[in-house]
CSV table of C-alpha atoms and ligand atoms in Angstrom, one decimal:
chain,number,residue,atom,x,y,z
V,19,MET,CA,0.0,0.0,0.0
V,20,ASN,CA,1.2,3.5,-0.7
V,21,ILE,CA,1.0,6.6,1.6
V,22,TRP,CA,-2.6,7.1,0.5
V,23,GLY,CA,-3.5,3.6,1.7
V,24,LYS,CA,-3.9,2.5,-1.9
V,25,MET,CA,-2.1,-0.2,-3.9
V,26,ASP,CA,-0.1,1.3,-6.8
V,27,PHE,CA,-1.4,0.1,-10.2
V,28,PHE,CA,1.9,0.8,-11.9
V,29,ASN,CA,5.5,0.8,-10.7
V,30,THR,CA,8.3,3.2,-11.5
V,31,HIS,CA,11.5,1.3,-10.8
V,32,ILE,CA,14.7,3.2,-10.3
V,33,SER,CA,17.6,1.0,-9.1
V,34,ASN,CA,20.5,2.2,-6.9
V,35,ARG,CA,22.8,1.5,-9.9
V,36,SER,CA,20.7,3.9,-12.0
V,37,ALA,CA,21.3,6.7,-9.4
V,38,GLU,CA,25.1,5.9,-9.4
V,39,LEU,CA,25.3,6.0,-13.2
V,40,VAL,CA,23.3,9.2,-13.4
V,41,ALA,CA,25.7,10.8,-10.8
V,42,GLN,CA,28.6,9.7,-13.0
V,43,VAL,CA,27.1,11.3,-16.1
V,44,LEU,CA,26.3,14.5,-14.2
V,45,ASN,CA,29.9,14.7,-13.0
V,46,SER,CA,31.3,14.0,-16.5
V,47,THR,CA,29.6,17.2,-17.9
V,48,TRP,CA,28.7,15.1,-21.0
V,49,ILE,CA,24.9,14.8,-20.7
V,50,SER,CA,23.9,14.6,-24.3
V,51,GLU,CA,24.1,11.4,-26.5
V,52,GLY,CA,27.4,9.7,-25.8
V,53,LYS,CA,29.0,6.6,-24.3
V,54,MET,CA,26.1,5.8,-22.0
V,55,VAL,CA,23.7,5.6,-24.8
V,56,LYS,CA,26.0,3.3,-26.7
V,57,GLU,CA,26.5,1.1,-23.7
V,58,PHE,CA,22.7,1.0,-23.1
V,59,GLU,CA,22.2,-0.1,-26.7
V,60,THR,CA,24.9,-2.8,-26.4
V,61,GLN,CA,23.5,-4.1,-23.1
V,62,LEU,CA,19.9,-4.2,-24.6
V,63,THR,CA,21.3,-6.6,-27.2
V,64,THR,CA,23.6,-8.7,-25.1
V,65,ARG,CA,21.1,-9.1,-22.2
V,66,LEU,CA,17.8,-9.3,-24.0
V,67,GLY,CA,18.7,-10.5,-27.5
V,68,ILE,CA,16.9,-7.7,-29.3
V,69,VAL,CA,18.4,-6.7,-32.6
V,70,ASN,CA,20.1,-3.4,-33.5
V,71,PRO,CA,18.3,-1.3,-30.9
V,72,VAL,CA,18.5,2.4,-31.7
V,73,ALA,CA,17.9,4.4,-28.5
V,74,VAL,CA,15.5,7.4,-28.9
V,75,ASN,CA,13.7,9.7,-26.6
V,76,SER,CA,10.2,8.0,-26.6
V,77,GLY,CA,8.4,5.0,-27.9
V,78,THR,CA,6.4,7.3,-30.1
V,79,ALA,CA,9.6,8.6,-31.7
V,80,ALA,CA,10.6,4.9,-32.3
V,81,LEU,CA,7.3,4.2,-34.0
V,82,HIS,CA,7.4,7.4,-36.1
V,83,LEU,CA,11.0,6.7,-37.2
V,84,ALA,CA,10.0,3.2,-38.3
V,85,LEU,CA,7.2,4.6,-40.5
V,86,ALA,CA,9.6,7.1,-42.1
V,87,LEU,CA,12.2,4.4,-42.7
V,88,ALA,CA,9.5,2.1,-44.2
V,89,GLY,CA,8.8,4.8,-46.7
V,90,VAL,CA,5.2,5.4,-45.4
V,91,GLY,CA,4.0,8.7,-46.8
V,92,SER,CA,1.0,10.7,-48.0
V,93,GLY,CA,-2.0,8.6,-48.9
V,94,ASP,CA,-0.5,5.3,-47.8
V,95,GLU,CA,-2.5,3.0,-45.6
V,96,VAL,CA,-1.2,1.4,-42.4
V,97,ILE,CA,-3.2,-1.3,-40.6
V,98,LEU,CA,-3.3,-1.2,-36.8
V,99,PRO,CA,-5.7,-2.3,-34.0
V,100,ALA,CA,-7.8,0.3,-32.2
V,101,GLN,CA,-6.9,-1.5,-29.0
V,102,THR,CA,-3.8,0.6,-28.2
V,103,PHE,CA,-2.6,4.0,-27.0
V,104,VAL,CA,-3.2,7.0,-29.3
V,105,ALA,CA,0.6,7.1,-30.1
V,106,THR,CA,0.3,4.2,-32.5
V,107,GLY,CA,-2.3,6.0,-34.6
V,108,LEU,CA,-1.0,9.5,-34.4
V,109,VAL,CA,2.4,8.6,-35.9
V,110,ILE,CA,0.6,7.4,-39.0
V,111,LEU,CA,-1.1,10.8,-39.3
V,112,MET,CA,2.2,12.5,-38.8
V,113,GLN,CA,3.3,10.9,-42.0
V,114,LYS,CA,0.1,12.1,-43.7
V,115,ALA,CA,-0.8,8.4,-44.1
V,116,ILE,CA,-4.2,6.8,-43.3
V,117,PRO,CA,-4.7,4.6,-40.2
V,118,VAL,CA,-6.9,1.6,-41.2
V,119,PHE,CA,-8.3,-0.2,-38.1
V,120,ALA,CA,-8.4,-3.9,-38.1
V,121,ASP,CA,-10.4,-6.0,-35.7
V,122,ILE,CA,-8.9,-7.8,-32.6
V,123,ASP,CA,-9.4,-11.2,-31.1
V,124,PRO,CA,-11.7,-10.4,-28.1
V,125,TYR,CA,-10.0,-13.1,-26.1
V,126,THR,CA,-6.5,-11.7,-26.3
V,127,GLY,CA,-6.9,-8.0,-27.2
V,128,ASN,CA,-4.5,-8.5,-30.1
V,129,ILE,CA,-5.0,-7.8,-33.8
V,130,SER,CA,-6.7,-10.5,-35.8
V,131,PRO,CA,-4.6,-11.8,-38.8
V,132,GLN,CA,-7.8,-12.6,-40.7
V,133,SER,CA,-9.0,-9.0,-40.2
V,134,ILE,CA,-5.7,-7.7,-41.5
V,135,ARG,CA,-6.2,-9.7,-44.7
V,136,GLU,CA,-9.6,-8.2,-45.1
V,137,LYS,CA,-8.3,-4.6,-44.8
V,138,ILE,CA,-5.5,-4.8,-47.3
V,139,THR,CA,-5.8,-2.6,-50.4
V,140,VAL,CA,-3.4,-1.5,-53.1
V,141,HIS,CA,-2.5,1.4,-50.9
V,142,THR,CA,-1.5,-0.7,-47.8
V,143,LYS,CA,2.2,-0.1,-46.9
V,144,ALA,CA,2.6,-1.4,-43.4
V,145,ILE,CA,1.1,-3.4,-40.5
V,146,MET,CA,1.5,-2.3,-36.9
V,147,PRO,CA,0.6,-5.1,-34.5
V,148,VAL,CA,0.4,-4.1,-30.8
V,149,HIS,CA,1.2,-6.7,-28.2
V,150,TRP,CA,-1.6,-5.8,-25.8
V,151,GLY,CA,-0.4,-5.8,-22.2
V,152,GLY,CA,2.8,-7.6,-23.2
V,153,TYR,CA,1.2,-10.7,-24.8
V,154,PRO,CA,2.7,-11.4,-28.3
V,155,CYS,CA,0.5,-11.2,-31.4
V,156,ASP,CA,0.2,-14.1,-33.9
V,157,MET,CA,3.5,-13.1,-35.5
V,158,ASP,CA,3.9,-16.1,-37.9
V,159,GLU,CA,0.5,-15.3,-39.5
V,160,ILE,CA,1.2,-11.6,-39.6
V,161,SER,CA,4.7,-12.0,-41.2
V,162,ARG,CA,3.2,-14.4,-43.8
V,163,ILE,CA,0.7,-11.8,-44.8
V,164,ALA,CA,3.4,-9.1,-44.9
V,165,ASP,CA,5.6,-11.2,-47.1
V,166,GLN,CA,2.7,-12.1,-49.4
V,167,TYR,CA,1.7,-8.4,-49.9
V,168,ASN,CA,5.2,-6.9,-49.5
V,169,LEU,CA,4.3,-4.9,-46.4
V,170,ALA,CA,6.6,-3.7,-43.6
V,171,VAL,CA,5.8,-5.0,-40.1
V,172,ILE,CA,6.3,-2.4,-37.4
V,173,GLU,CA,5.6,-4.1,-34.0
V,174,ASP,CA,4.4,-1.8,-31.3
V,175,ALA,CA,6.1,-3.5,-28.3
V,176,ALA,CA,5.7,-0.7,-25.9
V,177,HIS,CA,4.1,-3.2,-23.4
V,178,ALA,CA,6.3,-6.2,-24.4
V,179,LEU,CA,9.9,-5.9,-23.3
V,180,GLY,CA,11.0,-9.4,-22.3
V,181,ALA,CA,8.2,-11.2,-24.1
V,182,THR,CA,9.1,-14.1,-26.4
V,183,TYR,CA,7.4,-15.7,-29.4
V,184,LYS,CA,8.3,-19.3,-30.4
V,185,GLY,CA,11.6,-19.0,-28.4
V,186,LYS,CA,12.7,-15.7,-29.9
V,187,PRO,CA,12.6,-12.3,-28.1
V,188,ILE,CA,10.1,-9.7,-29.3
V,189,GLY,CA,12.5,-7.3,-30.9
V,190,ALA,CA,14.1,-10.0,-33.1
V,191,LEU,CA,11.3,-11.0,-35.3
V,192,SER,CA,10.1,-8.2,-37.7
V,193,ARG,CA,11.7,-5.5,-39.8
V,194,PHE,CA,10.9,-3.0,-37.1
V,195,THR,CA,10.0,-3.2,-33.4
V,196,ALA,CA,9.4,-0.2,-31.2
V,197,PHE,CA,9.9,-0.3,-27.4
V,198,SER,CA,8.9,2.4,-24.8
V,199,PHE,CA,11.0,3.2,-21.7
V,200,GLN,CA,8.5,5.7,-20.4
V,201,ALA,CA,8.1,6.1,-16.6
V,202,ILE,CA,5.9,3.2,-15.8
V,203,LYS,CA,7.3,0.7,-18.3
V,204,HIS,CA,9.2,-2.5,-17.3
V,205,VAL,CA,12.5,-0.6,-17.9
V,206,THR,CA,12.3,3.1,-17.6
V,207,THR,CA,14.7,5.8,-18.7
V,208,GLY,CA,12.3,8.6,-17.5
V,209,ASP,CA,11.1,8.9,-21.1
V,210,GLY,CA,12.7,7.0,-23.9
V,211,GLY,CA,12.4,4.2,-26.4
V,212,ALA,CA,14.3,2.0,-28.8
V,213,LEU,CA,13.7,1.1,-32.4
V,214,CYS,CA,15.0,-2.4,-33.3
V,215,CYS,CA,15.8,-3.0,-36.9
V,216,LEU,CA,16.5,-6.4,-38.4
V,217,LYS,CA,18.2,-4.9,-41.4
V,218,GLU,CA,21.6,-3.3,-40.9
V,219,ARG,CA,20.8,-0.6,-43.4
V,220,ASP,CA,17.6,0.4,-41.6
V,221,ALA,CA,19.6,0.6,-38.3
V,222,HIS,CA,22.2,2.8,-40.0
V,223,LEU,CA,19.5,5.1,-41.3
V,224,ALA,CA,17.7,5.1,-37.9
V,225,PHE,CA,20.9,6.2,-36.2
V,226,THR,CA,21.2,9.0,-38.7
V,227,LYS,CA,17.6,10.1,-38.7
V,228,ARG,CA,17.3,10.2,-34.9
V,229,TRP,CA,19.7,13.1,-35.0
V,230,PHE,CA,18.5,15.5,-37.7
V,231,GLY,CA,19.8,13.2,-40.5
V,232,ILE,CA,23.4,13.8,-39.6
V,233,ASP,CA,25.7,10.7,-39.4
V,234,ARG,CA,27.1,11.5,-36.0
V,235,THR,CA,29.6,8.6,-35.9
V,236,ASN,CA,31.2,9.4,-39.3
V,237,SER,CA,31.1,13.2,-39.4
V,238,GLN,CA,34.1,15.1,-38.0
V,239,PRO,CA,34.3,18.8,-37.2
V,240,SER,CA,36.3,20.9,-39.7
V,241,ILE,CA,38.8,23.5,-38.6
V,242,LEU,CA,35.9,25.9,-38.5
V,243,GLY,CA,34.4,24.0,-35.7
V,244,GLU,CA,31.2,22.5,-37.2
V,245,ARG,CA,30.8,18.9,-38.3
V,246,VAL,CA,31.0,18.4,-42.1
V,247,TYR,CA,27.7,16.9,-43.3
V,248,ASP,CA,25.1,16.9,-45.9
V,249,ILE,CA,21.6,16.1,-44.9
V,250,GLU,CA,20.1,14.0,-47.6
V,251,ALA,CA,16.6,13.5,-46.1
V,252,VAL,CA,14.5,14.9,-43.3
V,253,GLY,CA,15.7,13.8,-39.8
V,254,TYR,CA,14.4,14.4,-36.3
V,255,LYS,CA,15.6,15.3,-32.8
V,256,TYR,CA,14.8,11.9,-31.4
V,257,HIS,CA,18.1,10.7,-29.9
V,258,MET,CA,18.3,9.5,-26.3
V,259,ASN,CA,20.7,11.4,-24.0
V,260,ASP,CA,23.2,10.0,-21.6
V,261,LEU,CA,21.2,10.9,-18.5
V,262,ALA,CA,18.3,8.9,-19.7
V,263,ALA,CA,20.5,6.0,-20.8
V,264,ALA,CA,22.2,5.9,-17.4
V,265,VAL,CA,18.8,5.4,-15.7
V,266,GLY,CA,18.0,2.6,-18.2
V,267,LEU,CA,21.3,0.9,-18.0
V,268,GLY,CA,21.1,0.7,-14.2
V,269,ASN,CA,17.5,-0.7,-14.5
V,270,LEU,CA,18.6,-3.5,-16.8
V,271,ASP,CA,20.6,-5.3,-14.1
V,272,ASP,CA,17.6,-6.6,-12.2
V,273,PHE,CA,15.2,-6.7,-15.1
V,274,PRO,CA,15.2,-10.5,-15.5
V,275,LEU,CA,14.3,-10.9,-11.8
V,276,ARG,CA,11.6,-8.2,-12.0
V,277,LEU,CA,10.1,-9.8,-15.1
V,278,ALA,CA,10.2,-13.2,-13.5
V,279,ARG,CA,8.2,-11.8,-10.5
V,280,ARG,CA,5.6,-10.3,-12.8
V,281,GLN,CA,5.3,-13.6,-14.6
V,282,GLN,CA,4.9,-15.4,-11.3
V,283,ILE,CA,2.2,-13.1,-10.2
V,284,GLY,CA,0.5,-13.4,-13.6
V,285,GLU,CA,0.5,-17.2,-13.5
V,286,SER,CA,-0.8,-17.2,-9.9
V,287,TYR,CA,-3.7,-15.0,-11.0
V,288,ARG,CA,-4.4,-17.3,-13.9
V,289,ALA,CA,-4.5,-20.3,-11.5
V,290,GLN,CA,-6.6,-18.6,-8.9
V,291,LEU,CA,-9.1,-16.7,-11.0
V,292,ALA,CA,-9.9,-19.4,-13.5
V,293,ASP,CA,-13.4,-20.3,-12.3
V,294,ILE,CA,-15.0,-17.1,-11.1
V,295,PRO,CA,-18.5,-16.4,-12.2
V,296,GLY,CA,-18.7,-13.2,-14.3
V,297,LEU,CA,-15.0,-13.1,-15.1
V,298,GLN,CA,-13.0,-14.6,-17.9
V,299,LEU,CA,-9.2,-14.9,-18.3
V,300,LEU,CA,-7.6,-14.0,-21.7
V,301,ARG,CA,-6.5,-16.8,-23.9
V,302,GLN,CA,-2.8,-17.7,-23.7
V,303,GLY,CA,-0.8,-20.1,-25.9
V,304,THR,CA,2.2,-22.1,-24.8
V,305,ASP,CA,4.3,-21.0,-27.8
V,306,ARG,CA,4.9,-17.5,-26.4
V,307,THR,CA,5.7,-15.8,-23.1
V,308,HIS,CA,3.9,-12.8,-21.6
V,309,ALA,CA,5.8,-9.8,-20.4
V,310,TYR,CA,2.8,-8.9,-18.1
V,311,TRP,CA,2.9,-5.2,-18.3
V,312,LEU,CA,-0.8,-5.6,-17.7
V,313,PHE,CA,-3.0,-8.4,-16.4
V,314,THR,CA,-6.2,-7.8,-18.3
V,315,LEU,CA,-9.4,-9.7,-17.5
V,316,LEU,CA,-12.9,-9.8,-19.1
V,317,VAL,CA,-15.4,-8.8,-16.5
V,318,GLU,CA,-19.2,-8.5,-16.4
V,319,ARG,CA,-20.5,-5.4,-14.7
V,320,ARG,CA,-17.0,-3.8,-15.0
V,321,GLU,CA,-17.9,-0.6,-13.2
V,322,ASP,CA,-19.1,-2.5,-10.1
V,323,PHE,CA,-15.9,-4.5,-10.2
V,324,ILE,CA,-13.7,-1.4,-10.3
V,325,ARG,CA,-15.8,0.3,-7.6
V,326,LYS,CA,-15.7,-2.7,-5.3
V,327,LEU,CA,-11.9,-3.0,-5.6
V,328,ALA,CA,-11.5,0.7,-5.1
V,329,GLU,CA,-13.3,0.5,-1.8
V,330,LYS,CA,-10.6,-1.9,-0.7
V,331,GLY,CA,-7.7,0.3,-1.9
V,332,ILE,CA,-7.1,-1.7,-5.1
V,333,THR,CA,-7.0,0.1,-8.4
V,334,ALA,CA,-8.4,-1.6,-11.5
V,335,SER,CA,-8.2,0.1,-14.8
V,336,VAL,CA,-9.0,-0.3,-18.5
V,337,VAL,CA,-5.6,1.6,-19.1
V,338,HIS,CA,-6.6,2.3,-22.7
V,339,LEU,CA,-10.0,2.1,-24.4
V,340,ARG,CA,-10.2,1.8,-28.2
V,341,ILE,CA,-8.6,4.8,-29.9
V,342,ASP,CA,-10.7,5.1,-33.0
V,343,HIS,CA,-13.4,7.1,-31.2
V,344,ASN,CA,-11.1,10.2,-31.2
V,345,SER,CA,-12.2,12.7,-33.8
V,346,VAL,CA,-8.7,12.8,-35.3
V,347,PHE,CA,-9.2,9.2,-36.3
V,348,GLY,CA,-12.6,9.7,-37.7
V,349,GLY,CA,-14.8,8.0,-35.1
V,350,ILE,CA,-15.8,4.5,-34.0
V,351,ARG,CA,-15.5,1.9,-36.7
V,352,GLU,CA,-18.8,-0.1,-36.5
V,353,ASP,CA,-17.4,-3.2,-38.3
V,354,LEU,CA,-14.9,-4.1,-35.5
V,355,LEU,CA,-17.1,-6.6,-33.6
V,356,GLY,CA,-14.3,-8.2,-31.6
V,357,GLN,CA,-13.0,-4.8,-30.6
V,358,ALA,CA,-16.5,-3.7,-29.5
V,359,GLU,CA,-16.9,-6.8,-27.3
V,360,PHE,CA,-13.4,-6.4,-25.7
V,361,ASN,CA,-14.0,-2.7,-25.1
V,362,GLN,CA,-17.1,-3.4,-23.0
V,363,VAL,CA,-15.5,-5.9,-20.6
V,364,GLN,CA,-11.7,-5.5,-20.4
V,365,VAL,CA,-10.2,-4.3,-17.2
V,366,ALA,CA,-6.7,-4.8,-15.7
V,367,ILE,CA,-5.6,-5.5,-12.1
V,368,PRO,CA,-2.1,-4.6,-10.7
V,369,VAL,CA,0.6,-7.1,-11.7
V,370,HIS,CA,3.9,-5.2,-11.2
V,371,GLU,CA,6.9,-6.6,-9.4
V,372,ARG,CA,6.6,-4.5,-6.3
V,373,LEU,CA,3.4,-6.1,-5.2
V,374,LYS,CA,3.9,-8.0,-1.9
V,375,PRO,CA,2.6,-11.6,-1.6
V,376,GLU,CA,-0.1,-10.4,0.8
V,377,GLU,CA,-1.3,-7.8,-1.7
V,378,VAL,CA,-1.6,-10.4,-4.4
V,379,TYR,CA,-3.5,-12.5,-1.9
V,380,MET,CA,-5.8,-9.6,-1.1
V,381,ILE,CA,-6.5,-8.9,-4.7
V,382,VAL,CA,-7.5,-12.5,-5.4
V,383,ARG,CA,-9.6,-12.7,-2.2
V,384,GLU,CA,-11.5,-9.5,-3.0
V,385,ILE,CA,-12.2,-10.6,-6.5
V,386,LYS,CA,-13.3,-14.1,-5.3
V,387,SER,CA,-15.7,-12.5,-2.9
V,388,GLY,CA,-17.7,-11.0,-5.7
V,389,TRP,CA,-18.7,-7.5,-6.9
Q,416,LIG,C1,0.8,0.7,-27.0
Q,416,LIG,C2,1.6,1.9,-26.8
Q,416,LIG,N1,2.3,2.4,-27.9
Q,416,LIG,C3,3.1,3.5,-27.8
Q,416,LIG,C4,3.3,4.2,-26.7
Q,416,LIG,C5,4.1,5.4,-26.6
Q,416,LIG,O1,5.2,5.3,-25.9
Q,416,LIG,P1,5.9,6.6,-25.3
Q,416,LIG,O2,5.1,7.1,-24.2
Q,416,LIG,O3,7.3,6.1,-24.8
Q,416,LIG,O4,6.1,7.5,-26.4
Q,416,LIG,C6,2.6,3.7,-25.5
Q,416,LIG,C7,2.7,4.4,-24.2
Q,416,LIG,O5,2.3,4.1,-23.2
Q,416,LIG,C8,1.7,2.6,-25.6
Q,416,LIG,O6,1.1,2.1,-24.6
């Protein structure tokens, strides 16, 4: 319980090592992108097996960079689920492209490969699957569709650091994968993100584009004092800085333990909440592992459920409702039947690693006693 007598729904984890590394950076006077960013990228690969991570200053920046690198532009269509945060859709609009909402599986919250097929037109350029709550999408089917129609896959893995699909880490499967290191994510850098690129050429371009389009590694200052460069295409100010990277680097040390604790809590919920009237667990396969950023349930009379838990100091939350209702996206798509169903009943309970065993016990007890 926190100082307000409530259980935190999310956790912001800052390790002692992060504080030490931040102090090191502050004392060095080099606080912009430098050695710490490089080291954070190296450790992301060696510890987590994710491919060519390019550290940036938000998950949104990583998604936007991916669209730019995939050549998505004016009038192109990009297929995404509505069950996500608005960032996934807004970056498509930033490229003057058209978000096309596909349906989801109402028992996982993830995009339906069948619905993706139905939404493809001659204008489709990319697919953006979102691993809802940290549970991987059907990546084999999605990548088959992408290959068949020559589409780029940009995974939105903001919730899924540490998840695996058929033995491979999320971040090592598709042409692009975007992670978020925002305050309440598994590994935080304050704000930050990474774009993983399977192709070396994409990674090189991402490194360049994250800093205005200037090749920082290969451009040296002239005698006049400015780097010599020629910007060939639009770039952005999306690079991560060393202060943020220091926070992230320190938080990587105990990440496997923290992830394991989330998974343990998640599995214990699944075992204990399997047969409760009015409540359904999401479907999970044995071919993938869940990163448990969220533990989402499907609950009848959801508001009563949230109210009952709130009375006991436990926060339950939908976290994000479908995004297509926003005017900027043109309003609710009536054909998304799985999405409509999920939107009515989904709600998440706390699953973060700082929950004490007695808090997990209390959450289960209060749910079991009805709402
Ligand atoms: C599914 C999803 N995609 C993208 C983002 C954006 O990440 P960031 O806040 O790091 O820009 C979020 C943020 O929570 C998210 O939940």
